[in-house]
PDB file of C-alpha atoms in Angstrom:
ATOM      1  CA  UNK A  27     112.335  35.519 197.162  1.00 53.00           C
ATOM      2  CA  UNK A  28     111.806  35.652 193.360  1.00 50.00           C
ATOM      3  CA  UNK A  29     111.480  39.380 191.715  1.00 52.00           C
ATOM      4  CA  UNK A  30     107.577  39.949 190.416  1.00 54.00           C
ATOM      5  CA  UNK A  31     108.008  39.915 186.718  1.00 54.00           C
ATOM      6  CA  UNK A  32     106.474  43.678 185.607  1.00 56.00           C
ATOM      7  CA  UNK A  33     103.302  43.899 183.648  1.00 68.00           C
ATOM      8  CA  UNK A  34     104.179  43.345 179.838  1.00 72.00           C
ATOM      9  CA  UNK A  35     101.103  45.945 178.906  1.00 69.00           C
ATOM     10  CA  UNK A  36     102.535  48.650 181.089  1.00 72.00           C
ATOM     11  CA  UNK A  37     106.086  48.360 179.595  1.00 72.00           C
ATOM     12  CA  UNK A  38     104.324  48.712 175.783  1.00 72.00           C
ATOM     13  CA  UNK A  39     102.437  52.227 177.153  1.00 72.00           C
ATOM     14  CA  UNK A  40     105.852  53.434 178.290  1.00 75.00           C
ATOM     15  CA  UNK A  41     107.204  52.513 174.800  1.00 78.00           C
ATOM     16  CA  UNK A  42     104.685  53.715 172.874  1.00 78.00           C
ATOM     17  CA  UNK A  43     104.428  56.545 175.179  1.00 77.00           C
ATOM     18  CA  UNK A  44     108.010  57.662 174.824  1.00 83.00           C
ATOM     19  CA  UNK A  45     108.022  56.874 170.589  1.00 81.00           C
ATOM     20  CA  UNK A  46     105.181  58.583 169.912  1.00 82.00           C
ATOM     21  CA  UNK A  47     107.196  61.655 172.115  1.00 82.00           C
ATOM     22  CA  UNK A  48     110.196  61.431 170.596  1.00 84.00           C
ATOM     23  CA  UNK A  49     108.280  61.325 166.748  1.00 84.00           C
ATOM     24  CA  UNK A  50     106.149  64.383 167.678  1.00 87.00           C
ATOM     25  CA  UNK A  51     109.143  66.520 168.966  1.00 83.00           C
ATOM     26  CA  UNK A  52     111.139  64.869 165.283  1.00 84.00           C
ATOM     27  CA  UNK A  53     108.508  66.372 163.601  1.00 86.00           C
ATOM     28  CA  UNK A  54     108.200  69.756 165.845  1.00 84.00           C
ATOM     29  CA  UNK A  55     111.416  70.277 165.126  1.00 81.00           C
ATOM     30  CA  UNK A  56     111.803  69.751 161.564  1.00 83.00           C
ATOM     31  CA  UNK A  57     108.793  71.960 160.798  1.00 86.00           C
ATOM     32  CA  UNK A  58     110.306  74.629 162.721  1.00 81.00           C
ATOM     33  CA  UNK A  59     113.365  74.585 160.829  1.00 81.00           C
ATOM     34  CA  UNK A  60     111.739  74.456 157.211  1.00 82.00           C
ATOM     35  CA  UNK A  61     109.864  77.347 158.402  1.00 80.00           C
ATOM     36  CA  UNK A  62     112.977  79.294 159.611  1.00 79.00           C
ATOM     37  CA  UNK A  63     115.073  78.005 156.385  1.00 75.00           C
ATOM     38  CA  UNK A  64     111.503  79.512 154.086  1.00 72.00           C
ATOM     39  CA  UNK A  65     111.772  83.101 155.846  1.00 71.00           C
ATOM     40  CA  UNK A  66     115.411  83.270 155.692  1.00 68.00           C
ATOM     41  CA  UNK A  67     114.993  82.728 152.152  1.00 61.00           C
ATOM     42  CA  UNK A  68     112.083  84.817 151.292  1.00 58.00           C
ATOM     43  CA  UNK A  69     114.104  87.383 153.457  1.00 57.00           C
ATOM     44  CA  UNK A  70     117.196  87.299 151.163  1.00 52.00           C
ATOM     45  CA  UNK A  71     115.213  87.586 147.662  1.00 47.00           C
ATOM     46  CA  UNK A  72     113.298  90.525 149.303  1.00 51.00           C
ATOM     47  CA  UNK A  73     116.670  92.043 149.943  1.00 52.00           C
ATOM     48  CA  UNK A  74     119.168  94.259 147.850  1.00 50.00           C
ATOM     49  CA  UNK A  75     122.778  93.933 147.801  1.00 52.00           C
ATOM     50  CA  UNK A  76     125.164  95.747 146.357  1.00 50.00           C
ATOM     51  CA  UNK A  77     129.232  94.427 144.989  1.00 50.00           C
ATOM     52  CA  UNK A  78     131.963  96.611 146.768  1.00 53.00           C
ATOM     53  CA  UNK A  79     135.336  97.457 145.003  1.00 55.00           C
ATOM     54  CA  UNK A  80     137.220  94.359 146.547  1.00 53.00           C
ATOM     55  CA  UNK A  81     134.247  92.117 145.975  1.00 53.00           C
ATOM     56  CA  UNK A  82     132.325  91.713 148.789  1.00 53.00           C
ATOM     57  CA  UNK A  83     128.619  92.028 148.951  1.00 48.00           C
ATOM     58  CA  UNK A  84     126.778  94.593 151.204  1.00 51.00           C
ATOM     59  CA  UNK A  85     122.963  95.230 152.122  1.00 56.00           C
ATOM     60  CA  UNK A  86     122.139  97.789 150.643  1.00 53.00           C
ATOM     61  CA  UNK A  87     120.156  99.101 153.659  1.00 56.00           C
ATOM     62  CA  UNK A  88     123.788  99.598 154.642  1.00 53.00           C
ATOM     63  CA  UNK A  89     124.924 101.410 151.566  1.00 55.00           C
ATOM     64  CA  UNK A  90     121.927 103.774 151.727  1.00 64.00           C
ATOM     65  CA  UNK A  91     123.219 104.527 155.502  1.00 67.00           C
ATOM     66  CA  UNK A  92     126.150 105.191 154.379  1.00 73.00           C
ATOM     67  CA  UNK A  93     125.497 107.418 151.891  1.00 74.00           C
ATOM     68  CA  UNK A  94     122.687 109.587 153.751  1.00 84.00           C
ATOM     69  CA  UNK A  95     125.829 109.235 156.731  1.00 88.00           C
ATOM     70  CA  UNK A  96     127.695 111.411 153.875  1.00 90.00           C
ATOM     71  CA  UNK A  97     125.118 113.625 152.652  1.00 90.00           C
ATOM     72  CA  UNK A  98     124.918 114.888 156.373  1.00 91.00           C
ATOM     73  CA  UNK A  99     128.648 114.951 156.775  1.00 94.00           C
ATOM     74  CA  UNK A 100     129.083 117.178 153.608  1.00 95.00           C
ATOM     75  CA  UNK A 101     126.042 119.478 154.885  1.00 94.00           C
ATOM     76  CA  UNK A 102     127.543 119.412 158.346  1.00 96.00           C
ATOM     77  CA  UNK A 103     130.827 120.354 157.219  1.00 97.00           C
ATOM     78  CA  UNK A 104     129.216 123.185 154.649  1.00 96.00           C
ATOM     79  CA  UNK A 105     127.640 124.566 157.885  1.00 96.00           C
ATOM     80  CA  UNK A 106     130.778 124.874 160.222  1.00 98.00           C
ATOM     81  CA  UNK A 107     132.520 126.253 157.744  1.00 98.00           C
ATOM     82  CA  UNK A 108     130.500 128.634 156.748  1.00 97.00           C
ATOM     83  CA  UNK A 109     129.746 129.885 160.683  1.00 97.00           C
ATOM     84  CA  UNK A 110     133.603 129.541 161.837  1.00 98.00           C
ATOM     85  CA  UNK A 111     135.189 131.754 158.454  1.00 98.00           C
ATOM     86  CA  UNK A 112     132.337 133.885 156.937  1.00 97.00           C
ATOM     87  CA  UNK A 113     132.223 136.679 159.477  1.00 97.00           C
ATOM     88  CA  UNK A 114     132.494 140.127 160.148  1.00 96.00           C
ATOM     89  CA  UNK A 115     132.313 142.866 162.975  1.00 93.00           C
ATOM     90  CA  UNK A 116     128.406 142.197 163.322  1.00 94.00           C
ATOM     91  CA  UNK A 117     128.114 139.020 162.949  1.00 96.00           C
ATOM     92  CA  UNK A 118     131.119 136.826 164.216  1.00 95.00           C
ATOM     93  CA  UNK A 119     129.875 136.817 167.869  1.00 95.00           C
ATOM     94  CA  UNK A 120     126.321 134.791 166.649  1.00 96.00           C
ATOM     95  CA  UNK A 121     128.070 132.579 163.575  1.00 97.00           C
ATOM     96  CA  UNK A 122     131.036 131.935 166.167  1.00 97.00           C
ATOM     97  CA  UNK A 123     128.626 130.871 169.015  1.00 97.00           C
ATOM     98  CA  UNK A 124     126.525 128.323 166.418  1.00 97.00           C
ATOM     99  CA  UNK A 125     129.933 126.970 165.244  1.00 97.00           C
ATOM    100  CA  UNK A 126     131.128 125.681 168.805  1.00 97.00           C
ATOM    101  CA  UNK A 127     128.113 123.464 169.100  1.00 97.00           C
ATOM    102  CA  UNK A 128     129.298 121.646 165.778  1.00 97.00           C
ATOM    103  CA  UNK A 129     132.514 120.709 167.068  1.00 97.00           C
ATOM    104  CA  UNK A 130     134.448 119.409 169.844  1.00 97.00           C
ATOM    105  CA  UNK A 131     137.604 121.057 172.212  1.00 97.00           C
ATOM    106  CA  UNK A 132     139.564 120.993 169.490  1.00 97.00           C
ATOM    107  CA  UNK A 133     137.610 123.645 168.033  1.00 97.00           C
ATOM    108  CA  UNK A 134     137.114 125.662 170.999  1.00 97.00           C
ATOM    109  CA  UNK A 135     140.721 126.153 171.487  1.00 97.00           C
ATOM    110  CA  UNK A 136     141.135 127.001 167.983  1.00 97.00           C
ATOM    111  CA  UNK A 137     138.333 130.022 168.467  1.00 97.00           C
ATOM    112  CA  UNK A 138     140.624 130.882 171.897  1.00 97.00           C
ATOM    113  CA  UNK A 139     143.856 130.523 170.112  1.00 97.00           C
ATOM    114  CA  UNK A 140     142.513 133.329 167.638  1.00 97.00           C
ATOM    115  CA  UNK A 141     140.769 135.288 170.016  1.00 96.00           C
ATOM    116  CA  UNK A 142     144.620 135.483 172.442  1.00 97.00           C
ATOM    117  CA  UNK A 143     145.956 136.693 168.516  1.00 96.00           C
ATOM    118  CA  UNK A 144     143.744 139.558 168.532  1.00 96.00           C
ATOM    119  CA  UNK A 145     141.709 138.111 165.199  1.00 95.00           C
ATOM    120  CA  UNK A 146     138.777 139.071 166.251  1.00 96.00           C
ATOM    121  CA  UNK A 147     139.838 142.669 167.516  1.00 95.00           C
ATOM    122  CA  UNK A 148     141.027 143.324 164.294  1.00 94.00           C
ATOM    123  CA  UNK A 149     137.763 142.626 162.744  1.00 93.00           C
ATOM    124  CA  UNK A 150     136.322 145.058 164.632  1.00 93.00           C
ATOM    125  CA  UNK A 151     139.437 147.331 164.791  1.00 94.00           C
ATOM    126  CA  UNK A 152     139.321 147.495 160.718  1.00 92.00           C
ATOM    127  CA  UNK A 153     135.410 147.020 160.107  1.00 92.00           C
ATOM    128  CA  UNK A 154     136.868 143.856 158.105  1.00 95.00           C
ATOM    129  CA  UNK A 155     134.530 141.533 156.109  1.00 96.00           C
ATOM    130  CA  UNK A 156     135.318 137.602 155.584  1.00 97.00           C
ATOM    131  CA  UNK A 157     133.452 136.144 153.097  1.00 97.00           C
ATOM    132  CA  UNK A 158     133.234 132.706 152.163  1.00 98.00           C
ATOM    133  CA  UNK A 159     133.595 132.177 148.557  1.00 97.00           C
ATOM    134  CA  UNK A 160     133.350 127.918 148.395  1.00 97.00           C
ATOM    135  CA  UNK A 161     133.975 125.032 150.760  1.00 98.00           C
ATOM    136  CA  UNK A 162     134.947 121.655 149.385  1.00 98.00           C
ATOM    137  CA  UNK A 163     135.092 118.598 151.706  1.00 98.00           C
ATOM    138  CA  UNK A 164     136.258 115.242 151.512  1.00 97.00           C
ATOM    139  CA  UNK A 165     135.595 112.720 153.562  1.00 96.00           C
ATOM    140  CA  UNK A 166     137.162 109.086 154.420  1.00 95.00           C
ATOM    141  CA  UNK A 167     136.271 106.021 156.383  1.00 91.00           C
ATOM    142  CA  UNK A 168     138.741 103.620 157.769  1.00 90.00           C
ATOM    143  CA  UNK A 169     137.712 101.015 160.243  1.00 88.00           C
ATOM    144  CA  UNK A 170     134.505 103.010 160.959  1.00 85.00           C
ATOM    145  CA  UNK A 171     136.190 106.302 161.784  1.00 93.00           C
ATOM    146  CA  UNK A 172     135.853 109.436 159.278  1.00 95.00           C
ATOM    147  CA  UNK A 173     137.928 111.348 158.535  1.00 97.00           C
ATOM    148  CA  UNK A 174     137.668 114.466 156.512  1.00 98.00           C
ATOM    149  CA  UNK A 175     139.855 116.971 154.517  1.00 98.00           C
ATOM    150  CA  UNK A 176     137.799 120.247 153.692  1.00 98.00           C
ATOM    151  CA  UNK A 177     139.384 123.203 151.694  1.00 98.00           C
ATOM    152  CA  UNK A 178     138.001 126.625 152.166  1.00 98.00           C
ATOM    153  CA  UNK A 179     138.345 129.574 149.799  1.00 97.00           C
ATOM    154  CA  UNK A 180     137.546 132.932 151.292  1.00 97.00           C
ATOM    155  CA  UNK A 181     138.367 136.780 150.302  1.00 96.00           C
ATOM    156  CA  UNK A 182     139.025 139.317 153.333  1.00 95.00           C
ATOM    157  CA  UNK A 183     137.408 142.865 152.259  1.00 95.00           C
ATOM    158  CA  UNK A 184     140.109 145.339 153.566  1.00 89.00           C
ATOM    159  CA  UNK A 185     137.815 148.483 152.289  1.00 85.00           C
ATOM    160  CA  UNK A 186     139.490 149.179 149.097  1.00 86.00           C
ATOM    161  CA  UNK A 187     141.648 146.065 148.666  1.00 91.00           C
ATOM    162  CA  UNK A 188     140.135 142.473 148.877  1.00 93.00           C
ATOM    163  CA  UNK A 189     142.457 139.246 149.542  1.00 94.00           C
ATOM    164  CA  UNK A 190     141.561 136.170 148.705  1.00 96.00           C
ATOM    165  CA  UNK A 191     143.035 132.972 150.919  1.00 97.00           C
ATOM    166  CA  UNK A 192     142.623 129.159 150.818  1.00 97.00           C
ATOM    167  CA  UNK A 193     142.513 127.114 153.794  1.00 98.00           C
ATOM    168  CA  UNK A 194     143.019 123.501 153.971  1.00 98.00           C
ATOM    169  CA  UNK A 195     141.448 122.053 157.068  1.00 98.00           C
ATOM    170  CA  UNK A 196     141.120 118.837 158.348  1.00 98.00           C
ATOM    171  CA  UNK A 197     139.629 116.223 161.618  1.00 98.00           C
ATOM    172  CA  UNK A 198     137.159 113.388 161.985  1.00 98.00           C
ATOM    173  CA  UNK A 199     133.471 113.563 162.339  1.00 97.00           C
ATOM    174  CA  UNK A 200     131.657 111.370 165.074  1.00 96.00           C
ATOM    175  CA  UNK A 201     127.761 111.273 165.795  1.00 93.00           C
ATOM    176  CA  UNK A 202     126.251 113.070 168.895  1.00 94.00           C
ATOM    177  CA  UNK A 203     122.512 113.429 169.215  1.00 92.00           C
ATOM    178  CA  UNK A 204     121.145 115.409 167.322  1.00 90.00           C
ATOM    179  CA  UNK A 205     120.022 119.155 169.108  1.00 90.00           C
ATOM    180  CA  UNK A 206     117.732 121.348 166.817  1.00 87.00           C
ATOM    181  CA  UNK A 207     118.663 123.593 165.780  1.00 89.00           C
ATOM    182  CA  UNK A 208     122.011 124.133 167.700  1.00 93.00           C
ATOM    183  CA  UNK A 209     123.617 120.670 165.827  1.00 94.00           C
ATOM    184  CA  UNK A 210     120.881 119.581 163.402  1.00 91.00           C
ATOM    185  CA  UNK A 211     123.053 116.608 162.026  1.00 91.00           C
ATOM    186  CA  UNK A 212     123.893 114.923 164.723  1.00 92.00           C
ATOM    187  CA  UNK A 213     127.949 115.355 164.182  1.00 95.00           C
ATOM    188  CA  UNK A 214     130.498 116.272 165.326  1.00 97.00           C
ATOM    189  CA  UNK A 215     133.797 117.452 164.565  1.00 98.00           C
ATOM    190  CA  UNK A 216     136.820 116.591 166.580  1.00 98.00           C
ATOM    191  CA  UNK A 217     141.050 116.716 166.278  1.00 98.00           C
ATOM    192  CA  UNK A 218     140.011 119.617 164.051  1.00 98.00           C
ATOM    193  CA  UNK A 219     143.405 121.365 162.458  1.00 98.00           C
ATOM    194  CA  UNK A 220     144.097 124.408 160.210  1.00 98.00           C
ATOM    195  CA  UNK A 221     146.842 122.907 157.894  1.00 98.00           C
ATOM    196  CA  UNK A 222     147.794 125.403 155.363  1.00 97.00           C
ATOM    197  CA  UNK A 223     146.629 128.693 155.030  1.00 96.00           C
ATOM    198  CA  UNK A 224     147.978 130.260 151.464  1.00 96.00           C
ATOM    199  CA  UNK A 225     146.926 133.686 149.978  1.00 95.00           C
ATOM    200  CA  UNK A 226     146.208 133.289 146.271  1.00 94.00           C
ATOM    201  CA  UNK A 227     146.485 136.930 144.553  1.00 74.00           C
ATOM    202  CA  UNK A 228     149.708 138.035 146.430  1.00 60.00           C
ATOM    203  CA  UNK A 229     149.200 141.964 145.500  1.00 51.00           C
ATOM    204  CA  UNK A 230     145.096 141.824 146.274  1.00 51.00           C
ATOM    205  CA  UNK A 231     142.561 142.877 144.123  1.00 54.00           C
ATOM    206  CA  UNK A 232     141.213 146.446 144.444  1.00 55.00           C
ATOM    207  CA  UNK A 233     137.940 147.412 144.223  1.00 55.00           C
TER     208      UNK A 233
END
C-alpha cells in the first residue's frame, strides 16, 4: 500500500506559519531588551555615585543612609548618655527609667550592678548632683556592625567640693523599631561596657 503523499500547500502554511512565529517572538524579544538596556541606562545617568577611600563606587542613596544612620547614632548616643550619668536625688529614678529603653541587658545589669553598690543610695544619702559636662562619641562600622566608643565628662557636686571624672564607654548599636517617645531612633545599644573611669582634678574644685 503506497503512503498518500501530504498536501504541498498545507506543508507551506505550517512553514510560513511557524517563520512568521519564530520572526515575531525575534523581534518581541529584541524590543524588550533595547527597552530594558534604555531604562537601565537612563536609570544610571539619573543616579549619583560617590568614590570610597579604596576606590569603589557607591550610590549615593546609600551614602546618604549612611550618614543620616550616623546622625541618629550620635543623637542616640547624646541621649543615653545624658539619661544614664546626668542625675541626681530627684531625678535619677525618671532619666534612669528612659535610659533602659535605649539599650539592651547589657545595660540593665550595669544599672543593677550600681544599684547592689549602693550608687544610687548615696545620691540620695548625700543630696549629690551629677552633671554632665560633654559627651563625645565615635562610631565604627565593620562588616555592617557598629561599633562605638563614647567618652563622657561629668563633675559630681559634693556641696562644697565638685569632682570632675571622665568616662570612656563603649558597645555596638543595632536598629529596633522605633517607639516614640520611649526610643525615638530606632537603636539600640548592646555589649555596653564602662572602660575607664579617671578623675581629672585629683584635689576637687571648691566652690
Amino acid at each position: 500500500m503506497k503512503t498518500p503523499y501530504k498536501n504541498i500547500y498545507n506543508i507551506l502554511k505550517l512553514n510560513r506559519f511557524i517563520v512568521l512565529a519564530v520572526v515575531i517572538f525575534a523581534m518581541l524579544s529584541s524590543t524588550f531588551s533595547l527597552w530594558m538596556a534604555f531604562k537601565t541606562n537612563k536609570a544610571a545617568l539619573n543616579s549619583a555615585f560617590a568614590i570610597n577611600t579604596d576606590g569603589s563606587i557607591i550610590p549615593l542613596k546609600l551614602v546618604t543612609q549612611k550618614e543620616n544612620f550616623r546622625v541618629e547614632a550620635l543623637a542616640h548616643l547624646e541621649l543615653f548618655h545624658n539619661y544614664f550619668y546626668n542625675i541626681d536625688a530627684s531625678n535619677y529614678e525618671r532619666n534612669l527609667e528612659k535610659a533602659l529603653w535605649l539599650g539592651n541587658s547589657a545595660v540593665d545589669n550595669l544599672y543593677r550592678q550600681k544599684k547592689a553598690d549602693g550608687v544610687y543610695n548615696r545620691l540620695l544619702q548625700y543630696s549629690l548632683v551629677q552633671k554632665v559636662l560633654s559627651i563625645d562619641s565615635r562610631i565604627s562600622e565593620s562588616n555592617g556592625t557598629y561599633s562605638f566608643t563614647t567618652t563622657t565628662i561629668f563633675e559630681i557636686n559634693r556641696g562644697s567640693i565638685i569632682d570632675t571624672y571622665e568616662l570612656v564607654s563603649s558597645g555596638n548599636l543595632i536598629t529596633v523599631d522605633r517607639n516614640f517617645p520611649n526610643n525615638p531612633h530606632g537603636l539600640l545599644i548592646t555589649n555596653y561596657f564602662e572602660n575607664t573611669l579617671k578623675k581629672l582634678n585629683d584635689e576637687g574644685r571648691k566652690k
